[in-house]
Coordinates of C-alpha atoms in Angstrom, one line a residue:
Chain A
M385 CA 98.3 122.0 70.2
A386 CA 99.4 118.4 70.1
G387 CA 102.9 119.7 70.5
D388 CA 101.9 121.6 73.6
N389 CA 100.3 118.5 75.1
K390 CA 103.4 116.5 74.5
G391 CA 105.4 119.1 76.3
D392 CA 103.0 118.8 79.2
R393 CA 103.5 115.1 79.3
A394 CA 107.2 115.4 79.2
K395 CA 107.1 117.9 82.1
Q396 CA 104.7 115.8 84.1
N397 CA 106.8 112.6 83.8
G398 CA 110.1 114.2 84.1
R399 CA 110.6 112.4 80.8
T400 CA 113.2 110.2 80.0
S401 CA 114.7 108.5 77.2
S402 CA 114.0 104.8 77.5
T403 CA 116.6 102.2 78.3
I404 CA 114.2 99.5 77.4
P405 CA 114.9 97.9 74.1
P406 CA 112.1 97.7 71.6
R407 CA 110.1 94.5 71.9
A408 CA 111.5 93.2 68.6
A409 CA 115.0 93.3 70.0
A410 CA 113.8 91.3 73.0
G411 CA 112.7 88.6 70.7
V412 CA 109.0 89.2 70.9
S413 CA 107.1 89.9 67.7
D414 CA 104.9 92.9 67.3
G415 CA 101.6 91.6 66.0
L416 CA 98.5 92.6 67.9
L417 CA 96.8 89.2 67.6
D418 CA 99.9 87.2 66.9
E419 CA 98.4 83.9 68.1
G420 CA 101.2 82.0 66.4
Y421 CA 103.6 83.3 69.0
A422 CA 101.5 82.4 72.0
W423 CA 102.3 78.7 72.3
T424 CA 104.7 77.6 69.6
D425 CA 107.7 78.5 71.7
A426 CA 106.2 77.7 75.1
P427 CA 107.1 74.2 76.3
H428 CA 103.9 73.7 78.3
R429 CA 100.9 73.7 76.1
P430 CA 97.5 74.5 77.3
G431 CA 95.3 71.5 77.6
A432 CA 98.3 69.2 78.3
G433 CA 96.9 68.7 81.8
Y434 CA 98.5 70.0 85.0
T435 CA 102.0 70.8 84.2
W436 CA 103.7 71.9 87.4
S437 CA 106.7 73.3 85.8
M438 CA 109.2 74.3 88.4
S439 CA 111.5 76.1 86.2
L440 CA 110.5 78.7 83.7
T441 CA 112.3 79.1 80.4
R442 CA 113.3 82.4 79.0
D443 CA 110.5 82.1 76.4
D444 CA 108.0 81.5 79.2
V445 CA 109.0 84.7 80.8
L446 CA 108.8 86.6 77.5
H447 CA 105.4 85.2 76.8
V448 CA 104.0 86.1 80.2
A449 CA 105.5 89.6 79.9
R450 CA 103.8 90.0 76.6
L451 CA 100.4 88.9 78.1
A452 CA 100.9 91.6 80.8
R453 CA 102.2 94.2 78.4
L454 CA 105.2 94.6 80.5
G455 CA 108.4 95.8 78.9
L456 CA 111.4 94.0 80.5
T457 CA 115.1 94.5 80.0
D458 CA 117.2 91.5 79.2
E459 CA 118.6 91.7 82.7
E460 CA 115.1 91.7 84.1
V461 CA 114.1 88.8 82.0
E462 CA 117.0 86.8 83.3
R463 CA 116.4 87.7 87.0
M464 CA 112.7 87.1 86.7
Q465 CA 113.3 83.6 85.2
G466 CA 115.3 82.6 88.3
Q467 CA 113.2 84.3 90.9
L468 CA 109.8 83.2 89.5
S469 CA 111.0 79.6 89.2
L470 CA 112.1 79.6 92.8
I471 CA 108.7 81.1 93.9
L472 CA 106.7 78.7 91.8
E473 CA 108.6 75.8 93.3
Q474 CA 107.2 76.8 96.7
F475 CA 103.7 76.4 95.3
E476 CA 104.4 72.7 94.8
T477 CA 103.2 72.2 98.4
L478 CA 99.6 72.7 97.3
R479 CA 99.8 69.5 95.3
R480 CA 99.8 67.5 98.4
L481 CA 96.2 68.4 99.2
D482 CA 93.3 66.6 97.6
T483 CA 90.9 69.3 96.7
E484 CA 88.7 67.3 94.3
Q485 CA 85.6 67.8 96.4
V486 CA 86.5 71.3 97.7
P487 CA 84.7 74.4 96.2
P488 CA 86.8 77.5 95.6
T489 CA 86.5 80.6 97.7
F490 CA 86.7 83.6 95.4
Q491 CA 85.3 85.9 98.1
V492 CA 85.0 85.2 101.8
F493 CA 81.4 86.3 102.5
A494 CA 79.4 85.0 99.6
T495 CA 77.8 88.2 98.4
T496 CA 75.2 87.9 95.7
N497 CA 74.6 90.7 93.2
V498 CA 74.1 94.1 94.8
F499 CA 71.7 96.4 92.9
R500 CA 70.9 100.1 93.2
D501 CA 68.2 102.1 91.6
D502 CA 69.2 103.5 88.2
E503 CA 68.9 107.1 89.1
P504 CA 70.7 109.8 87.1
R505 CA 73.5 111.5 89.0
P506 CA 75.9 114.3 88.0
S507 CA 79.1 113.1 86.5
F508 CA 82.6 114.5 87.3
P509 CA 83.4 117.6 85.2
V510 CA 85.3 116.8 82.1
D511 CA 88.2 119.0 83.1
D512 CA 88.6 117.1 86.4
V513 CA 88.6 113.8 84.7
L514 CA 91.2 114.9 82.1
Q515 CA 93.4 116.8 84.5
N516 CA 95.7 113.7 85.0
A517 CA 95.7 112.7 81.3
P518 CA 99.2 112.4 79.8
L519 CA 97.9 113.6 76.4
R520 CA 94.7 115.6 75.9
E521 CA 93.0 116.9 72.8
G522 CA 90.0 119.1 73.5
D523 CA 87.7 117.0 75.6
Y524 CA 89.3 113.7 74.7
L525 CA 92.2 111.6 75.7
R526 CA 94.7 111.4 73.0
V527 CA 96.1 108.0 72.1
R528 CA 98.2 106.5 69.4
A529 CA 96.4 104.7 66.6
V530 CA 95.5 101.2 67.7
L531 CA 95.5 99.8 64.1
E532 CA 98.2 101.2 61.9
E533 CA 98.8 100.6 58.2
Chain B
M162 CA 104.3 115.3 128.3
D163 CA 104.9 116.7 124.8
L164 CA 101.9 117.4 122.6
Y165 CA 103.1 114.8 120.1
D166 CA 102.9 112.1 122.8
L167 CA 99.1 112.4 123.2
T168 CA 96.6 109.7 122.4
I169 CA 93.4 110.5 120.6
A170 CA 91.4 110.2 123.8
E171 CA 93.8 112.5 125.7
A172 CA 94.0 115.1 122.9
S173 CA 90.3 115.3 122.3
A174 CA 89.6 115.7 126.1
R175 CA 92.0 118.6 126.2
L176 CA 90.5 120.1 123.0
A177 CA 87.0 119.7 124.5
R178 CA 88.1 121.5 127.7
R179 CA 89.5 124.2 125.4
E180 CA 92.9 124.0 127.2
L181 CA 94.5 123.4 123.8
S182 CA 93.5 124.5 120.3
A183 CA 93.5 122.3 117.3
V184 CA 95.9 124.8 115.6
E185 CA 98.4 124.4 118.5
L186 CA 98.1 120.7 118.4
T187 CA 98.6 120.6 114.6
Q188 CA 101.5 123.0 114.7
A189 CA 103.2 120.8 117.3
H190 CA 102.9 117.8 115.0
L191 CA 104.2 119.8 112.0
D192 CA 107.2 120.9 114.1
R193 CA 107.7 117.3 115.1
I194 CA 107.7 116.2 111.5
A195 CA 110.2 119.0 110.6
T196 CA 112.5 117.8 113.5
V197 CA 112.4 114.0 112.9
D198 CA 111.2 113.2 109.5
G199 CA 114.6 113.8 107.9
H200 CA 115.7 110.7 109.8
V201 CA 112.5 108.6 109.8
R202 CA 111.2 109.6 106.3
A203 CA 107.6 108.5 107.0
F204 CA 106.0 111.1 104.7
V205 CA 105.9 111.2 101.0
T206 CA 103.9 114.5 101.1
V207 CA 103.4 116.9 104.0
T208 CA 100.4 119.2 103.8
P209 CA 100.9 122.1 106.3
E210 CA 98.5 124.5 104.7
V211 CA 95.7 121.9 104.4
A212 CA 96.4 120.9 108.0
L213 CA 96.4 124.4 109.5
E214 CA 93.2 125.3 107.6
A215 CA 91.4 122.2 108.8
A216 CA 92.7 122.8 112.4
A217 CA 91.3 126.4 112.3
A218 CA 88.0 125.0 111.0
A219 CA 88.0 122.5 113.9
D220 CA 88.7 125.2 116.4
R221 CA 85.6 127.1 115.1
R222 CA 83.5 124.0 115.5
L223 CA 84.8 123.5 119.0
A224 CA 84.2 127.2 119.8
V225 CA 80.5 126.8 119.1
G226 CA 80.3 123.8 121.4
E227 CA 80.6 120.9 119.0
R228 CA 82.4 117.9 120.3
G229 CA 83.7 114.7 118.8
P230 CA 86.6 112.3 119.5
L231 CA 88.4 113.1 116.2
L232 CA 87.5 116.8 116.0
G233 CA 90.7 118.7 115.6
V234 CA 93.0 115.7 116.0
P235 CA 95.9 115.5 113.5
M236 CA 96.4 112.3 111.5
A237 CA 98.1 111.0 108.3
L238 CA 97.0 108.7 105.5
K239 CA 98.9 105.9 103.7
D240 CA 99.5 107.2 100.2
V241 CA 97.3 104.5 98.7
I242 CA 94.1 106.3 100.0
S243 CA 92.8 108.8 97.5
T244 CA 92.6 112.5 98.7
R245 CA 90.9 115.0 96.4
G246 CA 93.4 117.6 95.2
I247 CA 96.3 116.1 97.1
R248 CA 98.6 113.8 95.2
T249 CA 98.3 110.2 95.9
T250 CA 101.3 108.3 94.6
C251 CA 101.2 104.7 96.0
S252 CA 104.9 105.4 96.3
S253 CA 105.2 104.5 92.6
K254 CA 106.7 106.3 89.7
M255 CA 103.5 105.4 87.9
L256 CA 101.5 107.8 90.1
E257 CA 104.2 110.2 91.2
H258 CA 102.1 113.2 89.9
F259 CA 98.6 111.8 90.2
I260 CA 96.0 114.0 91.8
P261 CA 92.8 112.3 92.7
I262 CA 89.5 114.0 91.7
Y263 CA 87.6 112.5 94.6
D264 CA 88.1 111.5 98.3
A265 CA 88.1 107.9 99.5
T266 CA 85.0 107.2 101.6
V267 CA 87.2 106.8 104.7
V268 CA 88.6 110.3 104.0
T269 CA 85.1 111.8 103.6
K270 CA 84.1 110.3 106.9
L271 CA 87.2 111.5 108.7
Y272 CA 86.9 115.0 107.3
A273 CA 83.3 115.1 108.5
A274 CA 84.4 114.1 112.0
G275 CA 86.8 117.0 111.9
A276 CA 90.1 115.2 111.3
V277 CA 93.2 117.2 110.4
L278 CA 95.3 115.8 107.5
L279 CA 99.0 116.3 108.1
G280 CA 100.1 114.4 105.0
K281 CA 100.5 111.2 103.1
T282 CA 102.8 108.4 104.3
N283 CA 105.3 106.2 102.5
M284 CA 104.7 102.6 101.6
D285 CA 105.9 99.7 99.5
E286 CA 105.0 100.5 96.0
F287 CA 101.3 99.6 95.4
A288 CA 101.3 98.1 98.9
M289 CA 103.5 95.2 97.7
G290 CA 106.2 94.4 100.3
S291 CA 107.0 93.9 103.9
S292 CA 109.7 96.5 104.6
C293 CA 108.8 99.8 102.9
E294 CA 112.0 99.4 100.9
N295 CA 109.9 98.9 97.7
S296 CA 108.9 102.6 97.7
A297 CA 110.0 104.1 94.4
F298 CA 111.1 107.2 96.3
F299 CA 113.0 106.3 99.5
P300 CA 112.8 103.7 102.3
T301 CA 111.3 104.6 105.7
H302 CA 113.4 104.0 108.8
N303 CA 112.2 102.4 112.0
P304 CA 112.1 105.0 114.8
W305 CA 113.4 102.4 117.3
D306 CA 116.6 101.8 115.2
L307 CA 117.1 103.9 112.1
D308 CA 119.2 101.1 110.5
R309 CA 116.1 98.9 110.5
V310 CA 113.0 98.6 108.4
P311 CA 109.6 99.8 109.8
G312 CA 107.9 96.8 108.2
G313 CA 105.4 97.1 105.4
S314 CA 103.7 97.8 103.3
S315 CA 102.2 100.6 105.5
G316 CA 105.7 101.3 106.9
G317 CA 105.3 105.1 106.8
S318 CA 102.0 105.1 108.7
A319 CA 103.4 102.8 111.4
A320 CA 106.6 104.8 111.8
A321 CA 104.7 108.2 111.8
V322 CA 102.7 107.1 114.9
A323 CA 105.8 105.5 116.6
A324 CA 107.9 108.7 116.0
G325 CA 105.2 111.1 117.3
E326 CA 104.6 112.6 113.8
A327 CA 100.8 111.9 113.9
I328 CA 98.4 110.9 116.6
Y329 CA 96.9 108.2 114.4
T330 CA 97.2 107.1 110.8
L331 CA 95.4 104.9 108.4
G332 CA 97.0 102.0 106.4
S333 CA 95.8 99.2 104.3
D334 CA 96.3 95.5 105.0
T335 CA 96.2 92.8 102.2
G336 CA 98.4 90.2 103.8
G337 CA 99.7 91.9 107.0
S338 CA 100.5 95.4 105.8
I339 CA 99.0 97.0 108.9
R340 CA 99.7 94.4 111.6
Q341 CA 103.3 93.6 110.7
P342 CA 104.6 97.2 110.6
A343 CA 102.6 97.9 113.8
S344 CA 104.4 95.0 115.4
L345 CA 107.8 96.2 114.2
C346 CA 107.2 99.8 115.2
G347 CA 105.6 99.1 118.6
V348 CA 102.2 100.6 117.9
V349 CA 98.7 99.3 117.7
G350 CA 97.4 98.1 114.2
L351 CA 94.0 96.8 113.3
K352 CA 92.9 95.0 110.2
P353 CA 89.1 95.0 110.3
T354 CA 87.0 92.1 108.9
Y355 CA 86.8 92.1 105.1
G356 CA 83.8 94.3 104.2
R357 CA 83.8 96.3 107.5
V358 CA 85.4 99.4 106.0
S359 CA 84.6 100.7 102.5
R360 CA 87.4 100.3 100.0
F361 CA 86.1 103.1 97.7
G362 CA 89.0 105.3 96.9
L363 CA 91.6 102.8 98.1
V364 CA 93.9 102.2 95.1
A365 CA 93.2 98.5 94.4
F366 CA 95.9 95.8 95.0
A367 CA 94.0 92.5 95.7
S368 CA 90.3 93.2 95.9
S369 CA 89.2 90.2 97.8
L370 CA 91.8 90.8 100.5
D371 CA 92.4 94.6 100.9
Q372 CA 91.0 96.3 104.0
I373 CA 91.7 99.8 105.5
G374 CA 92.5 100.1 109.2
P375 CA 94.1 102.4 111.8
F376 CA 97.5 102.7 113.5
T377 CA 97.3 104.2 117.0
R378 CA 99.1 104.1 120.3
T379 CA 96.3 102.6 122.3
V380 CA 93.5 100.1 121.6
E381 CA 91.0 102.6 122.8
D382 CA 92.1 104.9 120.0
A383 CA 91.8 102.1 117.5
A384 CA 88.2 101.6 118.6
I385 CA 87.5 105.3 118.1
V386 CA 88.9 105.4 114.6
L387 CA 87.3 102.1 113.5
E388 CA 83.9 103.4 114.6
A389 CA 84.4 106.5 112.5
I390 CA 85.4 104.8 109.3
A391 CA 83.3 101.6 109.4
G392 CA 80.0 100.9 107.7
R393 CA 78.2 100.0 104.5
D394 CA 79.0 102.3 101.6
P395 CA 76.9 102.3 98.4
N396 CA 80.1 103.0 96.5
D397 CA 81.6 99.7 97.5
S398 CA 79.4 96.7 96.9
T399 CA 81.6 94.5 98.9
S400 CA 81.2 96.6 102.0
A401 CA 79.0 94.7 104.5
D402 CA 75.5 95.8 105.5
V403 CA 76.3 95.0 109.2
P404 CA 75.5 97.3 112.1
V405 CA 78.6 99.2 113.4
P406 CA 78.6 98.9 117.2
N407 CA 79.9 101.5 119.6
F408 CA 83.4 99.9 119.8
R409 CA 84.7 102.3 122.5
A410 CA 81.7 101.5 124.8
A411 CA 82.5 97.8 124.4
L412 CA 85.9 98.2 126.1
G413 CA 86.5 97.6 129.8
G414 CA 86.2 94.8 132.3
D415 CA 88.4 91.8 132.8
L416 CA 88.5 88.8 130.5
R417 CA 86.7 86.3 132.7
G418 CA 84.6 83.8 130.6
L419 CA 86.5 84.4 127.4
R420 CA 88.0 81.3 125.7
L421 CA 91.3 82.0 123.8
G422 CA 93.1 79.6 121.6
V423 CA 96.8 79.6 120.7
P424 CA 97.3 78.1 117.2
K425 CA 100.6 76.1 117.5
E426 CA 101.4 76.4 113.8
Y427 CA 102.0 80.2 114.3
F428 CA 105.0 79.5 116.5
V429 CA 107.0 78.8 113.3
R430 CA 110.5 77.5 112.8
G431 CA 112.8 80.5 112.6
M432 CA 110.9 82.4 115.2
Q433 CA 113.3 84.5 117.3
P434 CA 113.6 83.2 120.9
G435 CA 113.1 86.7 122.3
V436 CA 109.8 87.1 120.4
D437 CA 108.7 83.6 121.5
A438 CA 109.4 84.5 125.2
A439 CA 107.6 87.9 125.0
L440 CA 104.5 86.3 123.4
R441 CA 104.2 83.5 125.9
A442 CA 104.5 86.1 128.7
A443 CA 101.8 88.2 127.0
I444 CA 99.4 85.2 126.7
R445 CA 100.0 84.3 130.3
E446 CA 99.0 87.9 131.2
L447 CA 95.7 87.3 129.4
E448 CA 95.3 84.2 131.5
A449 CA 95.9 86.2 134.6
L450 CA 93.2 88.6 133.5
G451 CA 90.7 85.8 133.6
A452 CA 90.7 84.3 130.1
T453 CA 90.8 80.6 129.6
V454 CA 93.7 79.7 127.3
D455 CA 94.0 76.5 125.3
W456 CA 97.7 76.4 124.3
D457 CA 97.3 73.5 121.9
V458 CA 95.0 74.6 119.1
S459 CA 95.6 73.5 115.5
L460 CA 94.8 75.3 112.3
P461 CA 96.1 72.5 110.1
H462 CA 96.2 74.2 106.8
T463 CA 98.3 77.2 108.0
E464 CA 101.4 75.9 106.1
Y465 CA 99.6 76.4 102.8
A466 CA 98.7 80.0 103.4
L467 CA 101.9 81.5 101.9
A468 CA 101.4 79.7 98.6
V469 CA 97.7 80.5 98.5
Y470 CA 98.4 84.2 99.2
Y471 CA 101.2 84.5 96.6
L472 CA 98.9 83.0 94.0
V473 CA 95.7 84.8 94.8
A474 CA 97.0 88.3 95.6
P475 CA 99.3 88.6 92.5
S476 CA 96.5 87.2 90.3
E477 CA 94.1 89.9 91.5
A478 CA 96.9 92.5 91.3
S479 CA 97.8 91.6 87.7
A480 CA 94.1 92.4 86.8
N481 CA 93.9 95.5 88.9
L482 CA 97.1 97.0 87.7
A483 CA 96.2 96.5 84.0
R484 CA 94.6 99.9 84.2
Y485 CA 98.0 101.6 84.2
D486 CA 98.4 102.0 80.5
G487 CA 99.8 105.5 80.2
V488 CA 96.6 106.8 78.5
K489 CA 94.1 107.9 81.2
Y490 CA 96.4 109.1 84.0
G491 CA 99.8 108.4 85.4
F492 CA 103.2 108.0 84.0
S493 CA 103.4 107.7 80.2
A494 CA 106.5 106.8 78.1
E495 CA 106.9 107.4 74.4
A496 CA 107.5 104.8 71.8
P497 CA 106.8 104.3 68.1
T498 CA 103.6 102.3 68.4
M499 CA 100.7 102.0 70.8
W500 CA 101.7 98.6 72.1
E501 CA 105.3 99.5 72.5
E502 CA 104.3 102.7 74.3
M503 CA 102.2 100.7 76.7
E504 CA 104.9 98.1 77.4
R505 CA 107.5 100.8 77.9
T506 CA 105.2 102.8 80.2
R507 CA 104.6 99.8 82.4
G508 CA 108.2 98.7 82.2
L509 CA 109.6 102.0 83.3
G510 CA 106.7 103.0 85.6
F511 CA 106.6 99.9 87.8
G512 CA 109.4 98.8 90.2
P513 CA 110.9 95.3 90.5
E514 CA 108.5 93.9 93.1
V515 CA 105.4 95.1 91.3
K516 CA 106.7 93.6 88.1
R517 CA 107.4 90.3 89.8
R518 CA 103.9 90.1 91.1
I519 CA 102.3 91.1 87.8
M520 CA 104.3 88.4 86.1
L521 CA 103.4 85.8 88.8
G522 CA 99.7 86.7 88.6
T523 CA 99.6 86.8 84.9
Y524 CA 101.2 83.4 84.8
A525 CA 98.8 81.9 87.3
L526 CA 95.8 83.2 85.4
S527 CA 97.1 82.2 81.9
A528 CA 95.7 79.5 79.7
G529 CA 96.9 76.1 80.8
Y530 CA 97.8 77.2 84.3
Y531 CA 94.6 78.6 85.7
D532 CA 93.3 75.3 87.1
A533 CA 96.7 74.2 88.4
Y534 CA 97.6 77.4 90.1
Y535 CA 94.8 80.0 90.6
L536 CA 91.8 77.6 91.0
K537 CA 93.8 75.2 93.2
A538 CA 94.8 78.1 95.4
Q539 CA 91.2 79.3 95.8
K540 CA 90.2 75.7 96.8
V541 CA 92.9 75.6 99.4
R542 CA 91.6 79.0 100.6
T543 CA 88.4 77.2 101.4
L544 CA 90.3 74.8 103.6
I545 CA 92.1 77.6 105.4
K546 CA 88.8 79.4 106.0
R547 CA 87.2 76.2 107.4
D548 CA 90.1 75.9 109.9
F549 CA 89.1 79.3 111.3
D550 CA 85.4 78.5 111.2
E551 CA 86.1 75.4 113.3
A552 CA 88.4 77.2 115.7
F553 CA 85.9 80.0 116.3
A554 CA 83.2 77.4 117.1
R555 CA 85.3 76.7 120.2
Y556 CA 87.1 79.9 121.0
D557 CA 86.1 83.6 121.2
A558 CA 89.5 84.7 119.8
L559 CA 92.9 83.3 118.8
V560 CA 96.2 84.8 120.0
A561 CA 99.5 84.4 118.1
P562 CA 102.6 86.3 117.1
T563 CA 102.1 89.1 114.6
S564 CA 105.6 88.6 113.2
P565 CA 108.1 85.8 113.9
T566 CA 110.9 88.4 114.2
V567 CA 111.6 91.9 115.3
A568 CA 112.5 94.6 112.8
F569 CA 115.2 93.4 110.4
R570 CA 118.0 95.5 108.9
L571 CA 117.5 97.7 105.8
G572 CA 118.7 95.7 102.8
E573 CA 118.8 92.4 104.7
K574 CA 116.0 90.7 102.7
L575 CA 115.8 93.0 99.7
D576 CA 117.4 90.6 97.2
D577 CA 115.6 87.5 98.5
P578 CA 111.8 87.8 97.7
L579 CA 111.0 84.5 99.4
Q580 CA 112.6 85.5 102.7
M581 CA 110.7 88.8 102.5
Y582 CA 107.4 86.9 101.8
L583 CA 108.0 84.8 104.9
S584 CA 107.9 87.8 107.2
D585 CA 104.1 87.8 106.7
V586 CA 103.6 84.1 107.5
C587 CA 101.6 84.8 110.7
T588 CA 99.4 87.5 109.2
L589 CA 98.5 86.2 105.7
P590 CA 96.0 83.5 106.8
I591 CA 93.8 86.2 108.5
N592 CA 93.3 88.0 105.1
I593 CA 92.7 84.7 103.3
A594 CA 89.9 83.9 105.7
G595 CA 88.6 87.4 105.8
V596 CA 88.5 87.6 109.6
C597 CA 89.8 90.5 111.8
G598 CA 93.2 90.9 113.5
L599 CA 94.8 93.3 115.9
S600 CA 98.5 93.8 116.7
V601 CA 99.3 95.1 120.2
P602 CA 102.8 96.0 121.6
A603 CA 103.7 93.1 123.9
G604 CA 107.3 93.6 125.0
L605 CA 110.8 94.2 123.6
S606 CA 113.4 91.7 122.3
D607 CA 116.9 93.2 122.0
G608 CA 115.4 96.6 122.6
L609 CA 113.0 96.2 119.6
P610 CA 109.2 95.9 119.8
V611 CA 107.3 92.6 119.6
G612 CA 103.6 92.4 118.7
L613 CA 100.8 90.2 120.0
Q614 CA 98.2 89.3 117.4
I615 CA 94.6 88.9 118.5
I616 CA 92.5 87.3 115.8
G617 CA 88.7 87.6 115.9
K618 CA 85.5 86.2 114.4
P619 CA 84.1 88.0 111.3
F620 CA 82.6 91.3 112.4
D621 CA 83.6 90.7 116.0
E622 CA 86.2 93.5 116.3
A623 CA 84.6 94.4 119.6
T624 CA 86.0 91.2 121.3
I625 CA 89.6 91.6 120.0
L626 CA 89.5 95.3 121.0
R627 CA 88.3 94.4 124.4
I628 CA 91.1 91.8 124.9
G629 CA 93.7 94.3 123.6
H630 CA 92.4 97.1 125.8
A631 CA 92.4 94.8 128.9
Y632 CA 96.0 93.9 128.1
Q633 CA 97.0 97.5 127.8
Q634 CA 95.4 98.3 131.2
A635 CA 97.6 95.7 132.8
T636 CA 100.9 96.4 130.9
H637 CA 103.0 99.3 130.0
W638 CA 104.5 98.3 126.7
H639 CA 102.3 100.7 124.7
T640 CA 103.7 103.6 126.7
L641 CA 107.3 103.0 125.7
R642 CA 108.6 105.4 123.1
P643 CA 111.7 105.0 120.9
A644 CA 114.8 107.0 122.0
L645 CA 114.3 109.1 118.9
A646 CA 111.3 110.6 120.6
R647 CA 113.7 112.4 123.0
A648 CA 116.1 113.5 120.3

């Protein structure tokens, strides 16, 4: 059954052998909660105040890619480093403004909580919900083990 | 006049008189798509069976005496708007085979009004871009010059209306994605006030900025569509509980008594002289129609809008796009471990611009940078919003360029993200402040369309529609069609 499902996924995605190197090869370690990595290589530590870094290092890019769970090729890392640095440089203009006394606007029309009555309603049929699932097992989504030995 | 040249108002009048059937009208548009879409490439998916079935149903409703401005009128939807049973791709490899299990609220409303869906239109991937070149499938071409871009991100929706492939379309506008392509394709585009139209079923890009709105040939048609899709929706808690006026009835009359302001910061460096000249002529026309125009208004924080937008929108996007993990739906790649699988799925499923924005947003939200980038941007957003509040205390609406340039060439800005971002410099502030904006065809420069942007107070779409309608009664720009239309 699992084999069939895999076949479905391959068909659905027009599947593909990856050209992205495994994370280890891109210099990022694999640990799930690898706090050690997070800042040791990053030149701008948290809590060091406002560091308006105009140019990102390769390690910065790899760190952010890891936070976003985004696999990048070496070429993409290099291109991203240049482009993001250039874009961040533009944001420097904001420093000119004194915003000490200005409140932030997270949404334009300050909406407070919106409540509705907690009335039971029918849910979507399970088959509908699972019809787009890459891998399915019975009435469940099939995923790889989160914690492995 | 060919059937594909009709406006909503004209088509529904002929349908109401039973001179024309919805099936005939729909078939004419399907034929038109077959003739020109190989060149324009506005559609990701064409749905002829769905369209003809809906048209036949509309004809049955018309036969028993039912009437409505959208009943039996064919339209298309940007492929970011969920349609039950019809694939909705966001022009991304990530959702290439994704089939929604429910309709967006705007779709439910349009179906109830008897709309006929012709298909789903191309866009920049996940609505990120200004040229439609970021589609993972193919670029859309501007019907006025096939070597040029239609604008973006709703480029397919704009091009479809310009090329006569649909009578109206819906798009979404996060930083200009309706108004800028409307300007570049010579059609009308409306971004309603934030909260005016439900976002339920709109695939999320930047939730505090996104709005759905129409592309049409006339302002009257835009009023008709807005009225049909607007209103509070229990499924979108950010949709506003504000009455929806009869927008069409508010049209008409001259502009006497209206106070208009021209924000000088919008006539930016690098603006093309032909665009500048067309806009000044358009604003003088509004003066001739009776409006009082102050040519020297300042929105002093305009220059910061680009930086604010490119911090806020990517930050929200990086959170919204975290859902694409290859587990629940969408593209999924294989790898030895769960985390590698997720990284590979996202690395292969997203295109370059989407990755760039996820990286930018993740960076701006990350520990140590949140205050310096994200929070700072939200504070400056307050200053930009205050500029509008102060201007709207003195003026009923603001008038400005929609885009500083006419349509640019395919490929021209593709490798230079900053240049691409600058093409939205006149539309971004409107989303940041949450107000409404309308782009109306206002002339040609080197044979390519120029758009006039009319910016209104929150929930006062009625005034900007009235101004745009008066302008269209006095000018002929909206009646021009690209040469392609005669091909």
